[in-house]
CSV table of C-alpha atoms and ligand atoms in Angstrom, one decimal:
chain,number,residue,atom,x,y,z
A,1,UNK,CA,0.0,0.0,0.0
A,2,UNK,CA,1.5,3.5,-0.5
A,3,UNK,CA,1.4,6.3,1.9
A,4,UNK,CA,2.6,10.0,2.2
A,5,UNK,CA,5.9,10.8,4.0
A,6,UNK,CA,7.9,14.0,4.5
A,7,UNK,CA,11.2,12.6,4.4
A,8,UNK,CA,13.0,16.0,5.6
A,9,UNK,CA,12.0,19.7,6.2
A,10,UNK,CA,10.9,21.6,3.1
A,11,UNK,CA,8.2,23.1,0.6
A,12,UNK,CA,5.6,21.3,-0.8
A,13,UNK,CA,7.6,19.7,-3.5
A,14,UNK,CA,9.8,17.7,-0.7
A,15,UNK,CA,6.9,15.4,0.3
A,16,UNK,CA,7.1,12.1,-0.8
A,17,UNK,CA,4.9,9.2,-2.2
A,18,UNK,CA,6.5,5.4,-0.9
A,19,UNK,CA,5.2,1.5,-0.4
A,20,UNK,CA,4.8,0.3,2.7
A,21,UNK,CA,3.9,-2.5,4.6
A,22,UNK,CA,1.8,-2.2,7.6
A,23,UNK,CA,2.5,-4.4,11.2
A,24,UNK,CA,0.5,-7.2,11.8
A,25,UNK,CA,-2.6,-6.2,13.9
A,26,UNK,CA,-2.6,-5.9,18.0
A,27,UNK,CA,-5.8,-7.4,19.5
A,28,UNK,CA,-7.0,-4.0,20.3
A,29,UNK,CA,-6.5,-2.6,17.0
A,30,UNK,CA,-8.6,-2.0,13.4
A,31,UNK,CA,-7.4,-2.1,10.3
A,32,UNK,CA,-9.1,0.5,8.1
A,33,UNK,CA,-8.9,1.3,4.2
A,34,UNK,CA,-9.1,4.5,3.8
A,35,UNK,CA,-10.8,6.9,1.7
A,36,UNK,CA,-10.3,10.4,2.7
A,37,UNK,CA,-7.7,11.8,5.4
A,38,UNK,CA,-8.1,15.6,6.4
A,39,UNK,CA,-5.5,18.0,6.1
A,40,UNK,CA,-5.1,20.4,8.7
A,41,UNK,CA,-3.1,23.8,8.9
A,42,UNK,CA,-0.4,22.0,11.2
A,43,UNK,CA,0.0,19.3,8.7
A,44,UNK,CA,1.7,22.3,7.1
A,45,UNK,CA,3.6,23.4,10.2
A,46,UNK,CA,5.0,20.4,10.3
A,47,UNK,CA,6.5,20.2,7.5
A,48,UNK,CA,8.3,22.9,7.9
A,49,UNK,CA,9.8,21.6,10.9
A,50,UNK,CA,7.6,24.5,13.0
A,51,UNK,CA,5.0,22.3,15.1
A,52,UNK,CA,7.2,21.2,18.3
A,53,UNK,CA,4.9,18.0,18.5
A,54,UNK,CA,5.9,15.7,15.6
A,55,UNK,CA,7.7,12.5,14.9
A,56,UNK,CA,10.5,12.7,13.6
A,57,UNK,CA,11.1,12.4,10.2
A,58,UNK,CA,10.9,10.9,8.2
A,59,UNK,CA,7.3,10.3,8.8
A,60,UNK,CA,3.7,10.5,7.7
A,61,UNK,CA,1.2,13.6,8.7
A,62,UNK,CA,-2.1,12.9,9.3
A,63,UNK,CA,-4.4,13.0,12.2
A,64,UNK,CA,-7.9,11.9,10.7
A,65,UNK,CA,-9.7,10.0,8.4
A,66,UNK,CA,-12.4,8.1,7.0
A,67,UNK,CA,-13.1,4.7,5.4
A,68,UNK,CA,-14.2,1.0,6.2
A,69,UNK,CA,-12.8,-1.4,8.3
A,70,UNK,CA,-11.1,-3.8,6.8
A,71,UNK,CA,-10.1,-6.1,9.9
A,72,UNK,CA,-9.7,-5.9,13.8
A,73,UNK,CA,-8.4,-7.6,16.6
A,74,UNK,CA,-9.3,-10.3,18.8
A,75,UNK,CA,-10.4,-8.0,21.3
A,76,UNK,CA,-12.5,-5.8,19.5
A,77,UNK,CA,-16.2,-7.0,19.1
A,78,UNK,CA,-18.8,-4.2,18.6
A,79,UNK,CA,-17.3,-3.5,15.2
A,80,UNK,CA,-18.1,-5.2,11.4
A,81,UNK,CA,-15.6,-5.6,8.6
A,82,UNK,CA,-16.6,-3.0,6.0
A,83,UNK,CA,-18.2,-0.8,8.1
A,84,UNK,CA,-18.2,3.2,7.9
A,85,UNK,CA,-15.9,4.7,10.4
A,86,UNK,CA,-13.5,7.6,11.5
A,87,UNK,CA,-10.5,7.1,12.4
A,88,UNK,CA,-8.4,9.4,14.3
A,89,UNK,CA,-4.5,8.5,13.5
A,90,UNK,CA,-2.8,10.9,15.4
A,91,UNK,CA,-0.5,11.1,12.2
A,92,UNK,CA,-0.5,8.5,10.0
A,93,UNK,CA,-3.6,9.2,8.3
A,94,UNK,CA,-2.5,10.4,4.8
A,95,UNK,CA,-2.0,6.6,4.0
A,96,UNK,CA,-3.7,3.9,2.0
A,97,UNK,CA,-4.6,1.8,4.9
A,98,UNK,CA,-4.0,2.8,8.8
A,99,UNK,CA,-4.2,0.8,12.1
A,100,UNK,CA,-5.9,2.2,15.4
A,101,UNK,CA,-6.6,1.5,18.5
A,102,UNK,CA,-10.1,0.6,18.8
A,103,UNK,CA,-10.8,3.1,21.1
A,104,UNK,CA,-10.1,5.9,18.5
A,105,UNK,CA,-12.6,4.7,15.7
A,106,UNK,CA,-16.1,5.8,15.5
A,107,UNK,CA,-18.8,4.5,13.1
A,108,UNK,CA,-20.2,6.9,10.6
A,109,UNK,CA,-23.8,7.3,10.3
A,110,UNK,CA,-25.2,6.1,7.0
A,111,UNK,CA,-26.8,9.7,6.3
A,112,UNK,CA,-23.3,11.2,6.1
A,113,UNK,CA,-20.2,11.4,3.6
A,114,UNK,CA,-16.8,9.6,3.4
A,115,UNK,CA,-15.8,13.7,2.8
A,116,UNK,CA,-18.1,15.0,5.4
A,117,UNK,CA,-16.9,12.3,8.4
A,118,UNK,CA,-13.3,13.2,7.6
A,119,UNK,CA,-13.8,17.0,7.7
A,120,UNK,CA,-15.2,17.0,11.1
A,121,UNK,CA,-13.3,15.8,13.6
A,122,UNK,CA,-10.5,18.4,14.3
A,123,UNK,CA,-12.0,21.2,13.0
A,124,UNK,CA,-15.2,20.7,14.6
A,125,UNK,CA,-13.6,19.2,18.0
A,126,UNK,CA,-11.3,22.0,18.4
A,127,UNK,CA,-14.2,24.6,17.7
A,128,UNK,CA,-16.4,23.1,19.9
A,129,UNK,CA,-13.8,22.7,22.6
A,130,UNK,CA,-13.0,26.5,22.8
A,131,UNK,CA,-16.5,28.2,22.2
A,132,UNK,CA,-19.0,25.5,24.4
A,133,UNK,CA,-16.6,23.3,26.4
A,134,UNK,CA,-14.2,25.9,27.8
A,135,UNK,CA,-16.4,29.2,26.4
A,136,UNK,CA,-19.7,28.2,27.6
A,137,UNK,CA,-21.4,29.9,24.9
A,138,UNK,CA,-24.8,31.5,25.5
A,139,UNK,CA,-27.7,32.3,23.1
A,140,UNK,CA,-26.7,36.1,22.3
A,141,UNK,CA,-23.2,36.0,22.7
A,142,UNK,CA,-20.9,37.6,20.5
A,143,UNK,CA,-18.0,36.0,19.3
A,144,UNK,CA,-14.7,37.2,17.2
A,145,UNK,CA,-13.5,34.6,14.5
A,146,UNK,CA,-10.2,34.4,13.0
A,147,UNK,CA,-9.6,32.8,9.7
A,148,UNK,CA,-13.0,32.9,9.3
A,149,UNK,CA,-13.3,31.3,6.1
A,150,UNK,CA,-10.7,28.1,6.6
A,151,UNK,CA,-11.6,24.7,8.2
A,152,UNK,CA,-11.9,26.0,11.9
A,153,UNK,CA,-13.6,29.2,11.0
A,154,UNK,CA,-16.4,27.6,9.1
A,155,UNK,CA,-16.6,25.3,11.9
A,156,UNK,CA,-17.0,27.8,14.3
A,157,UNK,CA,-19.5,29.5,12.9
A,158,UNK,CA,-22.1,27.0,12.2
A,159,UNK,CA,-21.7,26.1,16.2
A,160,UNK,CA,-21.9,29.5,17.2
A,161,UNK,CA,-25.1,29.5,15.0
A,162,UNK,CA,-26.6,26.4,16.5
A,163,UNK,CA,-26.1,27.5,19.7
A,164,UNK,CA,-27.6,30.4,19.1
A,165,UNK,CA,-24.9,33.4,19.4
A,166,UNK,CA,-26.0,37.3,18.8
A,167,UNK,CA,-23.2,38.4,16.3
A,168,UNK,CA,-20.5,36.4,14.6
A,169,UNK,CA,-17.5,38.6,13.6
A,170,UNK,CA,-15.3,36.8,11.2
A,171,UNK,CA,-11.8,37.8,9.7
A,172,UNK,CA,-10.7,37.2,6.4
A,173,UNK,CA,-8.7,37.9,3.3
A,174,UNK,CA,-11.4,40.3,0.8
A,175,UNK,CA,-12.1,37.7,-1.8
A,176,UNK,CA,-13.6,35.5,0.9
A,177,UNK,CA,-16.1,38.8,2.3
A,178,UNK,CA,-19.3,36.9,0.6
A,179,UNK,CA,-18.5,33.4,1.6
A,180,UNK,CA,-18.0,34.8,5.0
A,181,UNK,CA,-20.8,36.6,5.1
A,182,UNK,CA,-22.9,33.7,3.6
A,183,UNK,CA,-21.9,32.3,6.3
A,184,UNK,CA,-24.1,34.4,8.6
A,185,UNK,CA,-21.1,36.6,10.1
A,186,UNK,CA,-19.6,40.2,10.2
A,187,UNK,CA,-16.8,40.1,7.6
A,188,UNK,CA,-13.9,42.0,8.6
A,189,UNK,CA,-11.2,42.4,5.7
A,190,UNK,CA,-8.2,41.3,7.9
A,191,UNK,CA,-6.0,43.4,5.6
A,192,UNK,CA,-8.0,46.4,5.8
A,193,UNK,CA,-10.3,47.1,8.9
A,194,UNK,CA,-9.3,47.4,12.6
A,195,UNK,CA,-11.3,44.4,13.6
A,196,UNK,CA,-10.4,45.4,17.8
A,197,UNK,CA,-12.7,48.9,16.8
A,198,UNK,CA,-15.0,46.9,14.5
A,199,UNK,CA,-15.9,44.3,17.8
A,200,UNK,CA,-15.9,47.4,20.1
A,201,UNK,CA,-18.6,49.6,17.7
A,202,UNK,CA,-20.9,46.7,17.0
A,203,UNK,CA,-21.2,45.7,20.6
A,204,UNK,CA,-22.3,49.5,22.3
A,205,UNK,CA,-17.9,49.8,23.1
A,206,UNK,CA,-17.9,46.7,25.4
A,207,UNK,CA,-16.4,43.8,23.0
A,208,UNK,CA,-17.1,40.4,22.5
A,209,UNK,CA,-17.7,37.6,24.8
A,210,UNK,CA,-15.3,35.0,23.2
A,211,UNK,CA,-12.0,35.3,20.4
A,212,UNK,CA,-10.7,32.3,19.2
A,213,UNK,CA,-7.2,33.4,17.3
A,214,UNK,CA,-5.0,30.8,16.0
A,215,UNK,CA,-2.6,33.8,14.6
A,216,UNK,CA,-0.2,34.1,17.7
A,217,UNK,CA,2.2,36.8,17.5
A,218,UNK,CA,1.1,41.6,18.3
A,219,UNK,CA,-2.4,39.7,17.0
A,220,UNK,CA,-3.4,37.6,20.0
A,221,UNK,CA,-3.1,40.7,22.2
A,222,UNK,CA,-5.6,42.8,19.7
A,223,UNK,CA,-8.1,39.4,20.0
A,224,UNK,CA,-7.5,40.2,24.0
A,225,UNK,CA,-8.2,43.7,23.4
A,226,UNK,CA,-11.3,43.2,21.4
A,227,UNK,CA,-13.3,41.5,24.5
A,228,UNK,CA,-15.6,42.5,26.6
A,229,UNK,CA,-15.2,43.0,30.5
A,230,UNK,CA,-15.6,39.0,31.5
A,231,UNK,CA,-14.5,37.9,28.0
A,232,UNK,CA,-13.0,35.0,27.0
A,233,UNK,CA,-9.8,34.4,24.8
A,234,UNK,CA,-8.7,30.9,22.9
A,235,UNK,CA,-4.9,30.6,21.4
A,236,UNK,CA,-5.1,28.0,19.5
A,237,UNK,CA,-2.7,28.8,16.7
A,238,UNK,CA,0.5,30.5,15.0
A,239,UNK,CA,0.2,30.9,12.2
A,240,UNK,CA,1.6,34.1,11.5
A,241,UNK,CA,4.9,31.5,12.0
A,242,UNK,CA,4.2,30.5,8.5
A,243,UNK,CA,3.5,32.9,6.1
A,244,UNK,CA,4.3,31.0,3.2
A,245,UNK,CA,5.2,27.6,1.7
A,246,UNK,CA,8.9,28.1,2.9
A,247,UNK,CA,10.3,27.8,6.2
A,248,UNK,CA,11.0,31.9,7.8
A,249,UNK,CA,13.1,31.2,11.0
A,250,UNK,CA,12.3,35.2,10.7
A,251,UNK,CA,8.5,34.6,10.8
A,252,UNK,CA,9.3,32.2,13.4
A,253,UNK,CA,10.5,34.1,15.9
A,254,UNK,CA,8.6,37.4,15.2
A,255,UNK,CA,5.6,35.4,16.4
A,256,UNK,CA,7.7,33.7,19.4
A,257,UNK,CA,9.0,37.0,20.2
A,258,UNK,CA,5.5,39.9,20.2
A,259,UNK,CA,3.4,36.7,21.4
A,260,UNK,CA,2.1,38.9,24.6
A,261,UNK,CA,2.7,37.3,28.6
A,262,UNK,CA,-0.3,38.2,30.3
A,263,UNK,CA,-0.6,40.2,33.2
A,264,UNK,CA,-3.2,38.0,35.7
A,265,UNK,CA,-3.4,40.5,37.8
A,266,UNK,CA,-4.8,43.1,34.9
A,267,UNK,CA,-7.2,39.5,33.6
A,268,UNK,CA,-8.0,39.6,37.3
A,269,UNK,CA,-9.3,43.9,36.9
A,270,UNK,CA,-10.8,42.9,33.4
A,271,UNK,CA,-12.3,39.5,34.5
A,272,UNK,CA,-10.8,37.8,31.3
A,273,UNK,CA,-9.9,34.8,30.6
A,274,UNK,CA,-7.4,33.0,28.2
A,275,UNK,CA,-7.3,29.4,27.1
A,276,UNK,CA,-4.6,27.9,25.5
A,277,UNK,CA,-5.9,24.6,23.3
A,278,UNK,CA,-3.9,21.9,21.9
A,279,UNK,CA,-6.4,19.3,20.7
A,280,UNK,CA,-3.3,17.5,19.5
A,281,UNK,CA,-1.9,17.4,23.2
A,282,UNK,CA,-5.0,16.8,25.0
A,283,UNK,CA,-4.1,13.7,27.8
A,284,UNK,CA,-7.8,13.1,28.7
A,285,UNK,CA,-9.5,10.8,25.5
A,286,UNK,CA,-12.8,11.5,26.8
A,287,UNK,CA,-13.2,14.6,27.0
A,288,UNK,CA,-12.9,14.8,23.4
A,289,UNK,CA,-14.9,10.9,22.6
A,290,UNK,CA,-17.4,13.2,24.1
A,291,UNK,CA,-17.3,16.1,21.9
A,292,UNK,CA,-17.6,14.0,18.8
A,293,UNK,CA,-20.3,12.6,20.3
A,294,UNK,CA,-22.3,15.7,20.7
A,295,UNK,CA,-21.1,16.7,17.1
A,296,UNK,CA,-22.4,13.7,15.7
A,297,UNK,CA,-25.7,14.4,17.5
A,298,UNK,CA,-25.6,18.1,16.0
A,299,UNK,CA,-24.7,16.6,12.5
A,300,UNK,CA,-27.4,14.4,12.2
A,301,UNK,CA,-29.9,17.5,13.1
A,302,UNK,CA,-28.8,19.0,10.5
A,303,UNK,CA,-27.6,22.3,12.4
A,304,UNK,CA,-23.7,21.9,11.3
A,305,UNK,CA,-23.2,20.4,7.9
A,306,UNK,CA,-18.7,20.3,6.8
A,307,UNK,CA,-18.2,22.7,4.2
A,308,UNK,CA,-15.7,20.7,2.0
A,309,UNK,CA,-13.5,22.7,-0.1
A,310,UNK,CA,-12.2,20.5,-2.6
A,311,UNK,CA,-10.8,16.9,-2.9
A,312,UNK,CA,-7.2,15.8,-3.8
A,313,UNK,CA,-6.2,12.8,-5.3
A,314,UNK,CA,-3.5,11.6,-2.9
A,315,UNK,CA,-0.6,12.3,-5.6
A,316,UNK,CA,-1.7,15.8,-5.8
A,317,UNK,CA,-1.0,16.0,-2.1
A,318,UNK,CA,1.6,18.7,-2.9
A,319,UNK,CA,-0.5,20.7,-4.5
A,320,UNK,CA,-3.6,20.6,-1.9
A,321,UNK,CA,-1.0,22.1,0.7
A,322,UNK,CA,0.1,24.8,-1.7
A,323,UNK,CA,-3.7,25.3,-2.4
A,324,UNK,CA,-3.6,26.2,1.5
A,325,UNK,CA,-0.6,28.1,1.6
A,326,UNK,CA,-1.6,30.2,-0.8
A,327,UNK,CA,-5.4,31.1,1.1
A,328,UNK,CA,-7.4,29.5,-2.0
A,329,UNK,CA,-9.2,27.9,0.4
A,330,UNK,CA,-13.0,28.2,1.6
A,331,UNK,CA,-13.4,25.2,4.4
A,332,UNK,CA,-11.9,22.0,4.6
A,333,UNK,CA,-9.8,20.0,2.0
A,334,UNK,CA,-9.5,16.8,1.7
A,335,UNK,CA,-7.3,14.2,0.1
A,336,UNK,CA,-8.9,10.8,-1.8
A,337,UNK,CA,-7.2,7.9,-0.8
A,338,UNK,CA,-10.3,5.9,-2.2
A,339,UNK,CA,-9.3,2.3,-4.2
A,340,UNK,CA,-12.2,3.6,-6.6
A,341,UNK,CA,-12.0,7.4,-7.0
A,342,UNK,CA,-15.4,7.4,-5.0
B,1,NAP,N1,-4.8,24.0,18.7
B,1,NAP,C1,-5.5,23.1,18.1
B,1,NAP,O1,-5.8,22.1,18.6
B,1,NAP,C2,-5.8,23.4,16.6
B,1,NAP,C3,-6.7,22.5,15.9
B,1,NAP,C4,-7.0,22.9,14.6
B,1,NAP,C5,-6.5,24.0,14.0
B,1,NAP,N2,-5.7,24.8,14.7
B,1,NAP,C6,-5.2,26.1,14.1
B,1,NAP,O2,-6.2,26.8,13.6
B,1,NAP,C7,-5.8,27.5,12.4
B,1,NAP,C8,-6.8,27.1,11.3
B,1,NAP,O3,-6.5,25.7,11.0
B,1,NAP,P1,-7.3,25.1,9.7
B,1,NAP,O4,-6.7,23.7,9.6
B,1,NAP,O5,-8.7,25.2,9.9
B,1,NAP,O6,-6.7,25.9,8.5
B,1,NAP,P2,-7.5,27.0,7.6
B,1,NAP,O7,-8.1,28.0,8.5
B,1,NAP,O8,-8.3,26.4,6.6
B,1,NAP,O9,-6.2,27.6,7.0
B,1,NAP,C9,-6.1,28.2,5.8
B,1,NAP,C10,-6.7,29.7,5.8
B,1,NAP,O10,-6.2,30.4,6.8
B,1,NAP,C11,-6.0,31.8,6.4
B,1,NAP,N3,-4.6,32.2,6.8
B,1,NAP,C12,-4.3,33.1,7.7
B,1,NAP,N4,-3.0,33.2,7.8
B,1,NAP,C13,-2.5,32.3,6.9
B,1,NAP,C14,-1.1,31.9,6.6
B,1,NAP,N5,-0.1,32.4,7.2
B,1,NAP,N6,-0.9,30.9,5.7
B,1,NAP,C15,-2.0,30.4,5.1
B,1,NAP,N7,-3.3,30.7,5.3
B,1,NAP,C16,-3.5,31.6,6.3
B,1,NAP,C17,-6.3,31.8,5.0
B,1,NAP,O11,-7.5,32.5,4.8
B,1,NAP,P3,-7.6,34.1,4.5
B,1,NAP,O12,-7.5,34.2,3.0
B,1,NAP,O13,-8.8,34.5,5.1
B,1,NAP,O14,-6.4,34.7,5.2
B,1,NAP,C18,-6.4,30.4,4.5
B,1,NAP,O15,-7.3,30.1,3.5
B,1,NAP,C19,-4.4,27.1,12.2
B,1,NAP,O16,-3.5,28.1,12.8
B,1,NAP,C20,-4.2,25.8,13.0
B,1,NAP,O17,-2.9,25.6,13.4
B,1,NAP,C21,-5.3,24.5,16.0
């Protein structure tokens, strides 16, 4: 079977197609054949040798995907051999075929996509982890959005709508103001507008209840800025580490060195909070078993459908990530490790 490696730091073009021939399966484990893996904006950090929490390489990205079982372990007995599931890798998952622990597969409910079970679980997990588990999001809340239009973004604001928030402000590049707004939120030309005055004006100068910024860098402390007295902030991100498809050790440590050190005791005057949120990092599985749970619950409602992007063949892998790179992107992309092109 082949799989996706990056055998060294690089671009885009270093990534690699090779064979490969998977262990033999652990009791606990499942075999699955995959037929879409996500890609995910650290996918990309990682290549460049910028994430922290990697293998080493040489070795293959990946932390979800979806496809059918294939086999499974003496020890596993609630599961069927073709049978719909996610699977979530950790990395690994830009492969033909993967092997997981049981306890990270989940079947996939017949009324929903190969694409649309692979494009939920990070996105979607990490969303719903800042804004309900940690944010408590109320019905008319406001909330500030960074890369609004991008697999997160979208994510967030379909849960901010199905729970009901007041006023989703959402950051962007201009090409993507329509699709953001389609969206049901505030665009805010990240290039252009002020967005800390833009939250202040359209909440009576008091600010939003919750940021998420996955920026890092002068920007978290403008998200800070733009909340309201009790407001919440989420750093999730850096990307402003990676402003291109090549490494900047410059880019690096600009965002290293203007990320802000809090104060507590001014958080303490304010009453703010800040999160930080490593999904990747999280030690506790069922805290988020439990938000894919509630996802899945949501999903089948109807009130958050994945906005897919586009596919890639797996060969075009390269490309996809350049795709992102280069802010084409509107939602999540995907790449088809399907043995018919489904
Ligand atoms: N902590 C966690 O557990 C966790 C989990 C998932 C994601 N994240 C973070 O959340 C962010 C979004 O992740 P995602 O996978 O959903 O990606 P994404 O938002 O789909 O990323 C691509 C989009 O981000 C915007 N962007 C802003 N700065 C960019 C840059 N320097 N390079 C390329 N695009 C840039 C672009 O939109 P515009 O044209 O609008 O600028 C682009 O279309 C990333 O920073 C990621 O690391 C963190």
């Amino acid at each position: 079977m082949k799989k996706v490696i990056y055998p060294k730091v690089g671009g885009p073009e270093s990534i690699q197609i090779v064979e490969h021939t998977l262990d033999d399966l652990a009791s606990n484990q499942v075999k699955v054949r995959v037929h879409r893996a996500g890609i995910n904006f650290a996918d990309l950090m990682m290549r460049q040798g910028l994430y922290g929490s990697n293998p080493n390489f040489p070795f293959t990205p990946g932390y979800e995907v979806s496809g059918e079982v294939m086999e499974y372990g003496e020890h596993v007995n609630w599961i069927k051999k073709g049978q719909r599931v996610i699977a979530m890798t950790g990395f690994g998952g830009y492969s033909e075929e993967v092997i997981v622990d049981a306890k990270r597969i989940v079947p996939i409910p017949d009324s929903i996509s190969y694409d649309q079970a692979a494009a939920m679980p990070v996105t979607y997990g990490t969303a719903y982890h800042m804004l309900i588990h940690l944010g408590g999001l109320k019905p008319g809340d406001s909330v500030l959005i960074h890369h609004a239009a991008g697999g997160v973004g979208t994510a967030a604001a379909q849960i901010c709508q199905a729970f009901g928030a007041g006023l989703i402000i959402g950051t962007a590049s201009k090409p993507k103001k329509e699709f953001v707004e389609s969206l049901g939120m505030y665009f805010v030309d990240k290039d252009q507008d002020d967005f800390v005055e833009v939250c202040k004006n359209l909440t009576e100068g008091k600010g939003v209840h919750q940021a998420i910024d996955p920026v890092a860098g002068k920007h978290l402390m403008r998200s800070y800025n733009a909340l309201r007295n009790g407001g919440k902030l989420h750093c999730f991100g850096a990307s402003s580490a990676v402003p291109n498809e090549r490494r900047s050790m410059i880019a690096a440590f600009n965002m290293w060195r203007n990320t802000p050190k809090f104060n507590p005791m001014d958080m303490m005057t304010s009453n703010k909070s800040v999160f930080g949120v490593h999904m990747g990092r999280m030690d506790d599985e069922a805290i988020f078993e439990n938000h894919l749970s509630d996802l899945g619950k949501l999903m089948e409602q109807g009130k958050i459908k994945p906005i897919i992007d586009s596919v890639w063949r797996f060969d075009e892998v390269a490309e996809a990530q350049r795709y992102i790179h280069n802010r084409k992107n509107k939602g999540k992309v995907l790449l088809d490790f399907s043995p018919n092109k489904d």
